Short mmCIF file of C-alpha atoms and ligand atoms in Angstrom, two decimals:
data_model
loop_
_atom_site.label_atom_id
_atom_site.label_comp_id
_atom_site.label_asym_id
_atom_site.label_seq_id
_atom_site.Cartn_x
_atom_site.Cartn_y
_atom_site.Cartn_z
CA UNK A 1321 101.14 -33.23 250.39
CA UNK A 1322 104.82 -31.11 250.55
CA UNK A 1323 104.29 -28.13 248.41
CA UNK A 1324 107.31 -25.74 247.11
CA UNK A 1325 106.40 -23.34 250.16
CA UNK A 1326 106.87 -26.37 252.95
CA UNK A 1327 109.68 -28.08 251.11
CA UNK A 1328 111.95 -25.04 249.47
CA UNK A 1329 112.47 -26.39 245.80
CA UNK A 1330 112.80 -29.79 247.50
CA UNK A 1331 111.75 -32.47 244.35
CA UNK A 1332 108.18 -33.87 245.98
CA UNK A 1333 107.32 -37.50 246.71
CA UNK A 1334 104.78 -39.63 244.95
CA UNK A 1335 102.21 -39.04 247.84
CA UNK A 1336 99.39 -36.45 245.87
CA UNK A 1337 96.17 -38.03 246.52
CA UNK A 1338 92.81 -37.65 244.31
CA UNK A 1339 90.71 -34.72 244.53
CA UNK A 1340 87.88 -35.90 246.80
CA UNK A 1341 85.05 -34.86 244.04
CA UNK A 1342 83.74 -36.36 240.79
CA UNK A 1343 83.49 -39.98 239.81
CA UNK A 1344 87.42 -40.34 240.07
CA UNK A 1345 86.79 -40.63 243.90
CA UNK A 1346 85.40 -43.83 242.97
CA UNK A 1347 87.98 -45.77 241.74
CA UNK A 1348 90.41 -47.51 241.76
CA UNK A 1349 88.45 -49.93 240.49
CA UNK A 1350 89.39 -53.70 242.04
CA UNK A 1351 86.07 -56.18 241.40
CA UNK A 1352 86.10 -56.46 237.57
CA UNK A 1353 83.74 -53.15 236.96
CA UNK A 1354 84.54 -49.96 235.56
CA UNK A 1355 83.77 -46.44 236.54
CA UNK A 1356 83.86 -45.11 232.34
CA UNK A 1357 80.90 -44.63 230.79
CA UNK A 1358 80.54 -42.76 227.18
CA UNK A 1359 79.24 -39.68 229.33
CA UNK A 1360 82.39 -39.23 231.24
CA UNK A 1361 85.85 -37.81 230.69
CA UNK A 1362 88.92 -38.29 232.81
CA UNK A 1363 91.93 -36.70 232.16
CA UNK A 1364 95.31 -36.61 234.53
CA UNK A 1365 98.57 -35.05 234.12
CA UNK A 1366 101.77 -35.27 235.83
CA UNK A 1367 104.45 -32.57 236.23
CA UNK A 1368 107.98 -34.10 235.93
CA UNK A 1369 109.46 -32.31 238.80
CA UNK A 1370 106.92 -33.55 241.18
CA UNK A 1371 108.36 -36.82 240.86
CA UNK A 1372 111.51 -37.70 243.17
CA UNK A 1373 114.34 -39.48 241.58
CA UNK A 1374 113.64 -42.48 243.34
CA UNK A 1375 110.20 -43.21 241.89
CA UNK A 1376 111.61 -43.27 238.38
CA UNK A 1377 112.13 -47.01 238.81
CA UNK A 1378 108.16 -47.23 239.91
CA UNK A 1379 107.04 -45.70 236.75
CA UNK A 1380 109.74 -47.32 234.30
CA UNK A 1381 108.31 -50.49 235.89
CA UNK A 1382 104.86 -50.17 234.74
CA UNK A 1383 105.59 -49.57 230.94
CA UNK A 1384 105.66 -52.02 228.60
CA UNK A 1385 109.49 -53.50 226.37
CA UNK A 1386 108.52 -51.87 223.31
CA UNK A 1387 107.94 -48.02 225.45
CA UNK A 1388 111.24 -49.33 227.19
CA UNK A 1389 112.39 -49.17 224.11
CA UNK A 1390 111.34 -46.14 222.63
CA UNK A 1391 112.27 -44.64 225.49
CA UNK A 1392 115.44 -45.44 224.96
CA UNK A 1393 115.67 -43.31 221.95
CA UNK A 1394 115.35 -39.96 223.32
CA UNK A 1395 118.45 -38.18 223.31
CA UNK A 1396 117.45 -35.62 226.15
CA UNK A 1397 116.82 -36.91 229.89
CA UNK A 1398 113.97 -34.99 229.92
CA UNK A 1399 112.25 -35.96 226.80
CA UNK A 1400 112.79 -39.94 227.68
CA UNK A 1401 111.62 -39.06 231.27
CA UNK A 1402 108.52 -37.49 229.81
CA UNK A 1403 107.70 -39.95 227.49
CA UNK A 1404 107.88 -42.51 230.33
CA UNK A 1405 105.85 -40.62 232.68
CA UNK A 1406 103.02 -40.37 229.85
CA UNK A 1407 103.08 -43.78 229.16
CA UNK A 1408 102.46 -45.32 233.08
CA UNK A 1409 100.37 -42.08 233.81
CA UNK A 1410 98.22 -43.61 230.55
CA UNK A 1411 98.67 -47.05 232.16
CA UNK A 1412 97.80 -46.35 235.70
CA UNK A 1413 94.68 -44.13 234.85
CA UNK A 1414 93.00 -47.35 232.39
CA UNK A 1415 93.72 -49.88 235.48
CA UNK A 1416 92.44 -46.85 237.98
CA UNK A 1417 89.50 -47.06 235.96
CA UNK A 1418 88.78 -51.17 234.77
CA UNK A 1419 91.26 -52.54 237.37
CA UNK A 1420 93.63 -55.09 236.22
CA UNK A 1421 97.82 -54.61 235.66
CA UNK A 1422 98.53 -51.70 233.90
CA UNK A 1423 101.40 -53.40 232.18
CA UNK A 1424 98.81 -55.92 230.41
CA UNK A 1425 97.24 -52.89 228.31
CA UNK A 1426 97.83 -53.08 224.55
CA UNK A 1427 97.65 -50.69 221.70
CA UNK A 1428 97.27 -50.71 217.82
CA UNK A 1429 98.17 -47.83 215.73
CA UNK A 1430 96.11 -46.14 213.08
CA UNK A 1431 96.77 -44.65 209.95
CA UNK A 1432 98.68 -41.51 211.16
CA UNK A 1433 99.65 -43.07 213.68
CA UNK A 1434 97.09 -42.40 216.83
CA UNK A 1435 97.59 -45.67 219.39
CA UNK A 1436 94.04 -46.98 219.98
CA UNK A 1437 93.47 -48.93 222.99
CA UNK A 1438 92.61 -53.05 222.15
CA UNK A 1439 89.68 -52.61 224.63
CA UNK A 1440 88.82 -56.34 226.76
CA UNK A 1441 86.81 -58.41 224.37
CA UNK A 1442 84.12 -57.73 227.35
CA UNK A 1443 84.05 -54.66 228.33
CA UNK A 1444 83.17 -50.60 226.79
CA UNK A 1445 85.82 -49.55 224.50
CA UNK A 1446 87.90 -47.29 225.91
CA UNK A 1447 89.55 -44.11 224.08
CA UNK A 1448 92.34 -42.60 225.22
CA UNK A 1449 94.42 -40.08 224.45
CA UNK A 1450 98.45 -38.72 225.75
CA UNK A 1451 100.51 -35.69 225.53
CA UNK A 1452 103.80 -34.50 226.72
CA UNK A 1453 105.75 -31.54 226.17
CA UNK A 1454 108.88 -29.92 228.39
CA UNK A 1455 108.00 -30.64 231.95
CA UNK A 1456 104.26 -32.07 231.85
CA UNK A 1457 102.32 -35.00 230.79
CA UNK A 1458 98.51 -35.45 230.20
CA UNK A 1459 96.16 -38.49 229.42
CA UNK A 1460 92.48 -38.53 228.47
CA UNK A 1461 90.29 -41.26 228.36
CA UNK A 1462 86.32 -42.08 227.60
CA UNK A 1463 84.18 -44.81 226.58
CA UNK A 1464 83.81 -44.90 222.50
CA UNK A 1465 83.96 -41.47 221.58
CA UNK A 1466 86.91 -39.67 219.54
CA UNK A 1467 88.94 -37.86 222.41
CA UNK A 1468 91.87 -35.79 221.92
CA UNK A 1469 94.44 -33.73 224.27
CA UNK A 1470 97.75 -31.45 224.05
CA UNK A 1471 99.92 -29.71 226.51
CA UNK A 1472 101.65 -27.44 225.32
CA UNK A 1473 105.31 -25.52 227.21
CA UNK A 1474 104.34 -21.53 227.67
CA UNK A 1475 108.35 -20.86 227.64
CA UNK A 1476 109.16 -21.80 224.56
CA UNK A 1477 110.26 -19.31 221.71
CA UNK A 1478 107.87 -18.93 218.76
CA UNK A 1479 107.30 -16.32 215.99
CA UNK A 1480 103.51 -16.37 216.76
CA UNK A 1481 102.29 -14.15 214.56
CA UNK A 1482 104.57 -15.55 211.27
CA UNK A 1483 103.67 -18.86 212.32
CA UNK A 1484 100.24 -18.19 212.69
CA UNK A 1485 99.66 -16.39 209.57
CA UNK A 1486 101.45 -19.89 208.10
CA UNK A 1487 99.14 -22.21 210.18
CA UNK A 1488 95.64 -20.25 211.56
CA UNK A 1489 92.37 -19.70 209.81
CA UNK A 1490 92.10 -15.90 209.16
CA UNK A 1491 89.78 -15.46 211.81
CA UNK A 1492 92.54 -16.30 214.67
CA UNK A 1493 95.21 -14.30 212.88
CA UNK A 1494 93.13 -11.46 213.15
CA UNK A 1495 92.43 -12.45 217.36
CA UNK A 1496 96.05 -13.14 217.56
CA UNK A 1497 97.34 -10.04 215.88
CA UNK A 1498 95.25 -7.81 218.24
CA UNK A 1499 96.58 -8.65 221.77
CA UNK A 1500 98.71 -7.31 223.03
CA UNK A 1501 102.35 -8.19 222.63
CA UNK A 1502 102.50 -9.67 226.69
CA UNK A 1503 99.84 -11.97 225.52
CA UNK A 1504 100.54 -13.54 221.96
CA UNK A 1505 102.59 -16.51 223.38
CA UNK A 1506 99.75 -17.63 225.52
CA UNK A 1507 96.76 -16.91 223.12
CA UNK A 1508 98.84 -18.52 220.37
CA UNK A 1509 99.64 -21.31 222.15
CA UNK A 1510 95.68 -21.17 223.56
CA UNK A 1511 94.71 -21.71 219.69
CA UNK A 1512 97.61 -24.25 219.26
CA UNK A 1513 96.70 -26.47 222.43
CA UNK A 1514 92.65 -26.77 220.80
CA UNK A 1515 93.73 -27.38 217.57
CA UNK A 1516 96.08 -29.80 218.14
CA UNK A 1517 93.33 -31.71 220.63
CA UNK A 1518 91.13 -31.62 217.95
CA UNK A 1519 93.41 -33.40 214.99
CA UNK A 1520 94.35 -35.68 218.07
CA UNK A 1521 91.42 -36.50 218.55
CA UNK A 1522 89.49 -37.04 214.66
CA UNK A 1523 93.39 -39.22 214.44
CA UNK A 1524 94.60 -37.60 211.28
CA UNK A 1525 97.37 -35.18 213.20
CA UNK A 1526 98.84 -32.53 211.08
CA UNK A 1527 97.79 -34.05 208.08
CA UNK A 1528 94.68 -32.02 208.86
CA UNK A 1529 95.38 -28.70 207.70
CA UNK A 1530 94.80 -26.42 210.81
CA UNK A 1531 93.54 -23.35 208.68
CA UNK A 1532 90.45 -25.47 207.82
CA UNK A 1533 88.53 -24.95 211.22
CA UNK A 1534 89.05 -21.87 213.83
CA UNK A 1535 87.96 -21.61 217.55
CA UNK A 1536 86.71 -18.73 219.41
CA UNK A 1537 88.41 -18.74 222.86
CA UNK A 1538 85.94 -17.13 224.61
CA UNK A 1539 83.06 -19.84 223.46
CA UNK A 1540 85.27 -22.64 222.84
CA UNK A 1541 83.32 -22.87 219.74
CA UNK A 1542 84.86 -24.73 216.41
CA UNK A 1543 83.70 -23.82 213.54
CA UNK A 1544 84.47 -25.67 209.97
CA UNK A 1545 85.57 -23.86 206.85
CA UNK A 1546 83.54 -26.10 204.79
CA UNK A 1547 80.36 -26.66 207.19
CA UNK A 1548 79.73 -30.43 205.71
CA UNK A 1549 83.72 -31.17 207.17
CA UNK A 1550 81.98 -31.76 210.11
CA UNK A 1551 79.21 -30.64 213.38
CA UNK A 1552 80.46 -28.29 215.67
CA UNK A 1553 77.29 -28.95 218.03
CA UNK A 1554 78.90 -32.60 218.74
CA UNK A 1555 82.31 -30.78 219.88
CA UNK A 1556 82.99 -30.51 223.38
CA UNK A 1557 86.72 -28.13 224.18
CA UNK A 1558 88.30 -27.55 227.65
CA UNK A 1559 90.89 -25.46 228.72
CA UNK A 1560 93.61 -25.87 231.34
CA UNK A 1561 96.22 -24.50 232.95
CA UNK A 1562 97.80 -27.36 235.00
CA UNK A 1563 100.63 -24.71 236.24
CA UNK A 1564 101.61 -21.45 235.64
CA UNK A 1565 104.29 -22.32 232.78
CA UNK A 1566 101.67 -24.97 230.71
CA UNK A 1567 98.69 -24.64 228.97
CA UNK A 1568 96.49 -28.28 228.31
CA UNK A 1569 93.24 -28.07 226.01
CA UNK A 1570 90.76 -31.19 225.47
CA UNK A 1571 89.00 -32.35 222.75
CA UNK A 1572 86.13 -34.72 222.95
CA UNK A 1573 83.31 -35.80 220.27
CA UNK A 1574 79.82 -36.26 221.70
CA UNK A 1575 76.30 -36.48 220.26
CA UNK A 1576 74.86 -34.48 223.45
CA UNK A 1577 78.00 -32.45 224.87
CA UNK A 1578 75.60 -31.22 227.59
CA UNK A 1579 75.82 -34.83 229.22
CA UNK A 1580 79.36 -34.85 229.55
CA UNK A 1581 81.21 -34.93 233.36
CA UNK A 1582 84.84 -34.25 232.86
CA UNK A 1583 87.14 -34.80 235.95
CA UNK A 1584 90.14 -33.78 235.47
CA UNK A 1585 93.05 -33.75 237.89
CA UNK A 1586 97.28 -34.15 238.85
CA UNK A 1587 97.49 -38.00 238.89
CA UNK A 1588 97.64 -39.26 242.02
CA UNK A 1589 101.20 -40.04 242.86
CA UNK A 1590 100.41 -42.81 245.97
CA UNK A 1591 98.34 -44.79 243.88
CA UNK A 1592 100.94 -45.11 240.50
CA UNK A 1593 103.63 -46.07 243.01
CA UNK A 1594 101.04 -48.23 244.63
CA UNK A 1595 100.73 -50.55 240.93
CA UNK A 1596 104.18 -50.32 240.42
CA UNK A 1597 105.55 -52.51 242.72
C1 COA B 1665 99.91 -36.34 216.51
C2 COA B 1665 100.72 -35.08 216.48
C3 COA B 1665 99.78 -33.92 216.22
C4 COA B 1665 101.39 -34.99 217.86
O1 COA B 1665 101.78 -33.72 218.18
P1 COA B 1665 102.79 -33.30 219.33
O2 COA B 1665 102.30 -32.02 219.92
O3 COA B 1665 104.15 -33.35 218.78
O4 COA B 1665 102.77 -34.42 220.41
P2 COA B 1665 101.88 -34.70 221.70
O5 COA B 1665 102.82 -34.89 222.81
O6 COA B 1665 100.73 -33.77 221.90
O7 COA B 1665 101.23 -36.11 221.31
C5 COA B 1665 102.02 -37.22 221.08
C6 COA B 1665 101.18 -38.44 221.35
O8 COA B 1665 99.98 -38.41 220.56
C7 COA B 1665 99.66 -39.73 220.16
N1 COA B 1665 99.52 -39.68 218.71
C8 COA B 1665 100.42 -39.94 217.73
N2 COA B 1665 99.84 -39.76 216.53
C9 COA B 1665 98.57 -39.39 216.75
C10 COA B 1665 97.47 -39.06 215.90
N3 COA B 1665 97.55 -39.09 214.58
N4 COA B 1665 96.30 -38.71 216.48
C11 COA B 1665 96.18 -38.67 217.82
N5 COA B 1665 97.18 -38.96 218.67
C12 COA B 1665 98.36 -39.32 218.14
C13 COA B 1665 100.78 -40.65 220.65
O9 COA B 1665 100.35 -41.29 221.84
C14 COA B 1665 101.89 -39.68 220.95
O10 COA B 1665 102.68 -40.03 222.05
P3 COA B 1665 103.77 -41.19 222.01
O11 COA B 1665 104.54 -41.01 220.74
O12 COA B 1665 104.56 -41.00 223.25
O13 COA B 1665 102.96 -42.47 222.03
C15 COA B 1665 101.80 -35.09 215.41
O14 COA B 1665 102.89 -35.84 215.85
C16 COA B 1665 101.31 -35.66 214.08
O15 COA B 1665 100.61 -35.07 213.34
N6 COA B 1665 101.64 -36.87 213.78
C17 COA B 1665 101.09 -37.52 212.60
C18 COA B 1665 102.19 -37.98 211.77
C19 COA B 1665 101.62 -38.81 210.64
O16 COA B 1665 100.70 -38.44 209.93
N7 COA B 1665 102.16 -40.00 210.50
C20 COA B 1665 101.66 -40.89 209.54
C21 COA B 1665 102.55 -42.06 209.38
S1 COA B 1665 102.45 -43.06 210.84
#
Protein backbone atom coordinates (compact mmCIF):
# COMPACT_ATOMS: atom_id res chain seq x y z
CA UNK A 1 0.00 0.00 0.00
CA UNK A 2 1.85 3.68 -1.04
CA UNK A 3 1.24 5.90 1.87
CA UNK A 4 1.81 9.92 1.77
CA UNK A 5 5.36 9.22 3.43
CA UNK A 6 6.50 6.64 0.40
CA UNK A 7 4.69 8.52 -2.33
CA UNK A 8 5.10 12.52 -1.39
CA UNK A 9 1.42 13.80 -1.92
CA UNK A 10 1.41 11.41 -4.88
CA UNK A 11 -2.75 10.63 -5.39
CA UNK A 12 -2.69 6.61 -4.30
CA UNK A 13 -3.88 3.69 -6.42
CA UNK A 14 -6.89 1.52 -5.82
CA UNK A 15 -4.64 -1.27 -4.27
CA UNK A 16 -5.73 -0.96 -0.12
CA UNK A 17 -6.54 -4.39 0.82
CA UNK A 18 -8.96 -5.56 3.83
CA UNK A 19 -7.86 -5.54 7.27
CA UNK A 20 -7.00 -9.20 7.88
CA UNK A 21 -9.49 -9.39 11.12
CA UNK A 22 -13.25 -9.67 11.64
CA UNK A 23 -15.80 -11.39 9.47
CA UNK A 24 -14.94 -8.92 6.50
CA UNK A 25 -11.89 -11.25 5.91
CA UNK A 26 -14.42 -13.56 4.80
CA UNK A 27 -15.85 -12.25 1.95
CA UNK A 28 -16.14 -11.50 -0.93
CA UNK A 29 -18.74 -13.63 -1.03
CA UNK A 30 -18.92 -15.72 -4.65
CA UNK A 31 -21.27 -19.13 -4.00
CA UNK A 32 -24.71 -17.54 -3.41
CA UNK A 33 -24.21 -17.13 0.64
CA UNK A 34 -23.81 -14.18 2.64
CA UNK A 35 -21.51 -13.24 5.43
CA UNK A 36 -24.54 -10.55 7.19
CA UNK A 37 -26.27 -11.69 9.87
CA UNK A 38 -28.61 -9.29 12.19
CA UNK A 39 -25.61 -9.49 14.78
CA UNK A 40 -23.12 -7.89 12.55
CA UNK A 41 -22.25 -4.42 11.32
CA UNK A 42 -20.01 -3.47 8.45
CA UNK A 43 -19.24 -0.19 7.66
CA UNK A 44 -16.46 1.18 4.93
CA UNK A 45 -15.45 4.52 3.90
CA UNK A 46 -13.43 5.89 1.21
CA UNK A 47 -11.31 9.08 1.21
CA UNK A 48 -11.56 10.87 -2.21
CA UNK A 49 -7.95 11.60 -2.55
CA UNK A 50 -6.97 8.06 -2.21
CA UNK A 51 -8.44 7.43 -5.42
CA UNK A 52 -6.20 8.13 -8.66
CA UNK A 53 -7.82 9.86 -11.50
CA UNK A 54 -7.80 6.94 -13.50
CA UNK A 55 -10.08 4.77 -11.38
CA UNK A 56 -12.87 7.31 -11.64
CA UNK A 57 -14.09 5.45 -14.71
CA UNK A 58 -14.04 2.03 -12.40
CA UNK A 59 -16.31 3.49 -9.90
CA UNK A 60 -18.63 5.62 -12.35
CA UNK A 61 -18.98 2.16 -13.94
CA UNK A 62 -20.53 0.41 -11.13
CA UNK A 63 -23.40 2.97 -10.41
CA UNK A 64 -26.53 2.74 -11.68
CA UNK A 65 -28.37 5.63 -14.85
CA UNK A 66 -30.48 7.22 -12.40
CA UNK A 67 -26.99 7.95 -9.76
CA UNK A 68 -25.40 8.78 -13.29
CA UNK A 69 -27.77 11.07 -13.30
CA UNK A 70 -27.89 12.65 -10.15
CA UNK A 71 -24.54 12.84 -10.33
CA UNK A 72 -24.73 14.88 -12.93
CA UNK A 73 -26.32 17.56 -10.95
CA UNK A 74 -23.67 18.54 -8.67
CA UNK A 75 -22.25 21.72 -9.52
CA UNK A 76 -18.83 21.13 -7.64
CA UNK A 77 -16.29 18.29 -8.91
CA UNK A 78 -15.97 17.32 -5.63
CA UNK A 79 -19.46 16.97 -4.49
CA UNK A 80 -20.40 14.78 -7.83
CA UNK A 81 -17.12 12.83 -7.19
CA UNK A 82 -18.30 12.15 -3.67
CA UNK A 83 -21.60 11.28 -4.35
CA UNK A 84 -20.26 8.73 -6.87
CA UNK A 85 -17.77 7.26 -4.66
CA UNK A 86 -20.68 6.68 -1.96
CA UNK A 87 -22.82 5.17 -4.26
CA UNK A 88 -20.25 2.12 -5.74
CA UNK A 89 -18.55 2.09 -2.20
CA UNK A 90 -22.52 1.20 -1.13
CA UNK A 91 -22.59 -1.08 -4.20
CA UNK A 92 -19.37 -2.91 -3.86
CA UNK A 93 -19.73 -3.52 0.00
CA UNK A 94 -23.68 -5.36 -0.60
CA UNK A 95 -22.00 -7.62 -3.52
CA UNK A 96 -18.71 -8.00 -1.05
CA UNK A 97 -21.15 -9.27 1.22
CA UNK A 98 -24.20 -11.49 -0.92
CA UNK A 99 -22.06 -11.67 -4.12
CA UNK A 100 -23.74 -10.87 -7.27
CA UNK A 101 -23.17 -7.40 -9.67
CA UNK A 102 -23.22 -4.51 -7.74
CA UNK A 103 -24.91 -2.64 -10.51
CA UNK A 104 -28.12 -5.05 -10.15
CA UNK A 105 -28.88 -3.55 -6.52
CA UNK A 106 -32.11 -1.54 -6.25
CA UNK A 107 -33.53 0.91 -3.85
CA UNK A 108 -36.98 2.39 -2.79
CA UNK A 109 -37.30 5.54 -0.93
CA UNK A 110 -39.25 6.20 2.21
CA UNK A 111 -41.15 8.89 3.47
CA UNK A 112 -38.29 11.41 4.12
CA UNK A 113 -36.62 10.11 1.84
CA UNK A 114 -34.09 7.25 3.39
CA UNK A 115 -33.26 4.66 0.20
CA UNK A 116 -34.06 1.17 1.57
CA UNK A 117 -32.45 -1.65 -0.04
CA UNK A 118 -35.22 -4.13 -2.18
CA UNK A 119 -33.47 -7.08 -0.41
CA UNK A 120 -33.49 -10.69 -2.90
CA UNK A 121 -36.91 -12.16 -2.48
CA UNK A 122 -34.56 -15.02 -0.81
CA UNK A 123 -32.32 -13.84 1.19
CA UNK A 124 -31.99 -11.55 4.96
CA UNK A 125 -32.96 -8.07 4.39
CA UNK A 126 -30.30 -6.00 4.27
CA UNK A 127 -30.10 -2.27 5.77
CA UNK A 128 -27.86 0.00 4.69
CA UNK A 129 -26.97 3.20 5.22
CA UNK A 130 -24.41 6.20 3.17
CA UNK A 131 -22.81 9.41 3.94
CA UNK A 132 -20.57 11.85 2.29
CA UNK A 133 -19.30 15.09 3.17
CA UNK A 134 -16.01 17.18 1.71
CA UNK A 135 -13.43 14.56 1.06
CA UNK A 136 -14.92 11.19 2.61
CA UNK A 137 -17.57 8.69 2.09
CA UNK A 138 -19.05 6.02 4.48
CA UNK A 139 -21.58 3.06 4.10
CA UNK A 140 -23.16 0.87 6.78
CA UNK A 141 -24.94 -2.13 6.37
CA UNK A 142 -26.77 -5.03 8.65
CA UNK A 143 -29.34 -7.57 8.40
CA UNK A 144 -32.99 -6.05 9.45
CA UNK A 145 -32.20 -3.65 11.95
CA UNK A 146 -32.56 0.34 11.64
CA UNK A 147 -28.84 1.46 10.93
CA UNK A 148 -27.73 4.88 10.50
CA UNK A 149 -24.23 6.77 9.71
CA UNK A 150 -22.72 10.44 9.11
CA UNK A 151 -19.35 11.82 8.34
CA UNK A 152 -19.01 14.82 9.01
CA UNK A 153 -15.75 17.60 7.48
CA UNK A 154 -13.74 18.89 10.85
CA UNK A 155 -12.65 22.10 8.60
CA UNK A 156 -15.58 23.55 8.04
CA UNK A 157 -16.70 26.97 9.65
CA UNK A 158 -19.57 26.81 12.16
CA UNK A 159 -20.90 29.09 14.96
CA UNK A 160 -21.03 26.04 17.34
CA UNK A 161 -22.16 27.38 20.19
CA UNK A 162 -25.19 29.71 18.35
CA UNK A 163 -25.97 26.79 16.42
CA UNK A 164 -26.04 24.57 19.15
CA UNK A 165 -28.05 26.54 21.46
CA UNK A 166 -30.55 26.57 18.09
CA UNK A 167 -30.26 22.73 17.59
CA UNK A 168 -28.89 20.71 21.05
CA UNK A 169 -30.81 19.49 24.03
CA UNK A 170 -29.70 21.67 27.02
CA UNK A 171 -27.67 19.08 28.34
CA UNK A 172 -25.02 19.28 25.29
CA UNK A 173 -25.11 23.06 25.25
CA UNK A 174 -24.01 23.03 28.60
CA UNK A 175 -20.95 20.09 27.50
CA UNK A 176 -20.36 22.18 24.51
CA UNK A 177 -20.15 25.54 26.17
CA UNK A 178 -17.50 24.22 28.66
CA UNK A 179 -14.56 23.11 26.41
CA UNK A 180 -12.43 24.77 25.65
CA UNK A 181 -12.44 27.04 22.64
CA UNK A 182 -9.56 24.51 20.64
CA UNK A 183 -12.16 21.90 21.08
CA UNK A 184 -15.82 23.15 20.26
CA UNK A 185 -15.53 22.33 16.47
CA UNK A 186 -14.75 18.75 17.16
CA UNK A 187 -17.11 18.12 20.21
CA UNK A 188 -19.81 19.94 18.24
CA UNK A 189 -19.38 18.18 15.36
CA UNK A 190 -18.89 14.83 17.85
CA UNK A 191 -22.68 15.59 18.94
CA UNK A 192 -23.63 16.45 15.28
CA UNK A 193 -22.07 13.16 13.66
CA UNK A 194 -24.43 10.87 16.56
CA UNK A 195 -27.30 12.75 16.07
CA UNK A 196 -27.43 12.83 12.65
CA UNK A 197 -26.69 8.72 12.66
CA UNK A 198 -29.43 8.43 14.77
CA UNK A 199 -32.34 10.40 12.60
CA UNK A 200 -30.51 8.43 9.71
CA UNK A 201 -31.06 5.70 11.02
CA UNK A 202 -35.07 5.79 12.77
CA UNK A 203 -35.47 7.45 8.64
CA UNK A 204 -37.23 10.62 9.62
CA UNK A 205 -33.90 13.03 9.03
CA UNK A 206 -34.24 16.47 10.34
CA UNK A 207 -37.74 16.24 10.62
CA UNK A 208 -36.77 14.81 14.00
CA UNK A 209 -36.13 17.64 16.11
CA UNK A 210 -32.51 17.08 17.44
CA UNK A 211 -33.21 18.83 20.91
CA UNK A 212 -35.55 15.88 21.70
CA UNK A 213 -32.75 13.27 22.65
CA UNK A 214 -28.98 14.15 23.91
CA UNK A 215 -25.85 11.84 24.05
CA UNK A 216 -23.18 11.70 26.53
CA UNK A 217 -19.85 11.34 24.64
CA UNK A 218 -18.10 9.68 27.08
CA UNK A 219 -20.91 6.69 27.38
CA UNK A 220 -22.28 6.99 24.03
CA UNK A 221 -25.47 6.90 25.85
CA UNK A 222 -28.88 8.46 24.20
CA UNK A 223 -31.20 9.43 26.24
CA UNK A 224 -34.97 10.58 25.16
CA UNK A 225 -36.64 13.75 26.35
CA UNK A 226 -39.86 12.02 26.58
CA UNK A 227 -38.67 8.39 27.85
CA UNK A 228 -41.79 6.55 25.93
CA UNK A 229 -40.07 8.30 22.40
CA UNK A 230 -38.12 5.42 22.55
CA UNK A 231 -35.34 2.61 24.52
CA UNK A 232 -32.03 3.75 24.84
CA UNK A 233 -30.93 0.09 26.03
CA UNK A 234 -31.65 -1.09 22.22
CA UNK A 235 -29.14 1.79 20.95
CA UNK A 236 -25.85 0.85 19.93
CA UNK A 237 -23.32 4.42 18.91
CA UNK A 238 -19.73 4.28 17.51
CA UNK A 239 -17.32 6.77 16.99
CA UNK A 240 -14.69 7.29 14.31
CA UNK A 241 -12.15 9.15 13.16
CA UNK A 242 -11.35 7.79 9.65
CA UNK A 243 -8.49 10.67 9.32
CA UNK A 244 -7.33 13.41 11.08
CA UNK A 245 -9.68 16.12 9.25
CA UNK A 246 -13.20 13.76 9.60
CA UNK A 247 -15.17 12.62 12.23
CA UNK A 248 -17.83 9.37 11.29
CA UNK A 249 -20.39 8.22 14.14
CA UNK A 250 -22.77 5.02 13.74
CA UNK A 251 -26.02 4.37 14.70
CA UNK A 252 -27.50 0.95 14.94
CA UNK A 253 -30.88 -0.43 16.66
CA UNK A 254 -30.56 -3.78 18.40
CA UNK A 255 -32.62 -5.74 20.94
CA UNK A 256 -29.23 -7.10 22.65
CA UNK A 257 -26.44 -4.41 21.64
CA UNK A 258 -24.01 -6.67 23.57
CA UNK A 259 -24.19 -9.22 20.54
CA UNK A 260 -23.20 -6.87 18.05
CA UNK A 261 -19.56 -7.32 15.94
CA UNK A 262 -18.95 -4.17 14.05
CA UNK A 263 -16.06 -4.23 11.46
CA UNK A 264 -15.40 -1.35 10.24
CA UNK A 265 -12.71 -0.37 7.77
CA UNK A 266 -11.20 1.97 4.42
CA UNK A 267 -12.87 -0.01 1.56
CA UNK A 268 -10.70 -2.00 -0.09
CA UNK A 269 -9.61 -0.29 -3.24
CA UNK A 270 -8.33 -3.76 -5.30
CA UNK A 271 -11.46 -5.36 -4.85
CA UNK A 272 -14.02 -2.18 -6.13
CA UNK A 273 -11.74 -1.94 -9.16
CA UNK A 274 -11.83 -5.67 -9.27
CA UNK A 275 -16.16 -5.49 -9.90
CA UNK A 276 -15.80 -2.70 -11.97
CA UNK A 277 -14.53 -3.97 -14.93
C1 LIG B 1 -31.05 12.69 5.80
C2 LIG B 1 -30.33 13.97 6.14
C3 LIG B 1 -30.23 14.05 7.65
C4 LIG B 1 -28.96 13.87 5.46
O1 LIG B 1 -28.03 14.70 6.02
P1 LIG B 1 -26.63 15.12 5.38
O2 LIG B 1 -25.65 15.21 6.50
O3 LIG B 1 -26.86 16.30 4.54
O4 LIG B 1 -26.22 14.01 4.38
P2 LIG B 1 -25.41 12.64 4.52
O5 LIG B 1 -24.34 12.70 3.51
O6 LIG B 1 -25.04 12.25 5.90
O7 LIG B 1 -26.51 11.59 4.05
C5 LIG B 1 -27.06 11.64 2.79
C6 LIG B 1 -27.55 10.26 2.44
O8 LIG B 1 -28.46 9.79 3.44
C7 LIG B 1 -29.47 9.02 2.81
N1 LIG B 1 -30.74 9.60 3.25
C8 LIG B 1 -31.52 10.54 2.66
N2 LIG B 1 -32.60 10.77 3.43
C9 LIG B 1 -32.50 9.98 4.51
C10 LIG B 1 -33.30 9.76 5.67
N3 LIG B 1 -34.45 10.40 5.87
N4 LIG B 1 -32.88 8.87 6.59
C11 LIG B 1 -31.72 8.20 6.42
N5 LIG B 1 -30.91 8.36 5.35
C12 LIG B 1 -31.30 9.24 4.41
C13 LIG B 1 -29.24 9.09 1.31
O9 LIG B 1 -28.59 7.90 0.90
C14 LIG B 1 -28.32 10.27 1.16
O10 LIG B 1 -27.37 10.13 0.15
P3 LIG B 1 -27.71 10.29 -1.40
O11 LIG B 1 -28.57 11.51 -1.53
O12 LIG B 1 -26.39 10.40 -2.06
O13 LIG B 1 -28.44 9.01 -1.74
C15 LIG B 1 -31.05 15.21 5.62
O14 LIG B 1 -30.79 15.37 4.27
C16 LIG B 1 -32.56 15.15 5.83
O15 LIG B 1 -33.08 15.31 6.89
N6 LIG B 1 -33.31 14.86 4.83
C17 LIG B 1 -34.74 14.65 4.99
C18 LIG B 1 -35.45 15.54 4.10
C19 LIG B 1 -36.92 15.20 4.13
O16 LIG B 1 -37.55 15.07 5.17
N7 LIG B 1 -37.47 15.00 2.96
C20 LIG B 1 -38.81 14.58 2.87
C21 LIG B 1 -39.31 14.64 1.49
S1 LIG B 1 -38.51 13.37 0.54
Amino acid sequence: MATDAEGEGERMKLEEKPAKQGFLVHGPVTDGGTIMTPDRVALWWIFLDRIADSDWETLEAVISDEEHIRSERFHFDRDRQVYIAAHATCRGLLSYCLGGDPRSWRFSVEDHGKPELISPADGPRMRVNISHTRGLAAVALTVDHDIGVDVEWLQRNAETDKLAKRVFAARECRTLAAVPQARKLETFLSFWTLKEAYVKAIGKGLSQPLDAFSFDLDTLRIDFEDRLADDPAKWHFERYAPGPEHLMALAINHPEPARLTIDAMAAPLDYLHGVGV
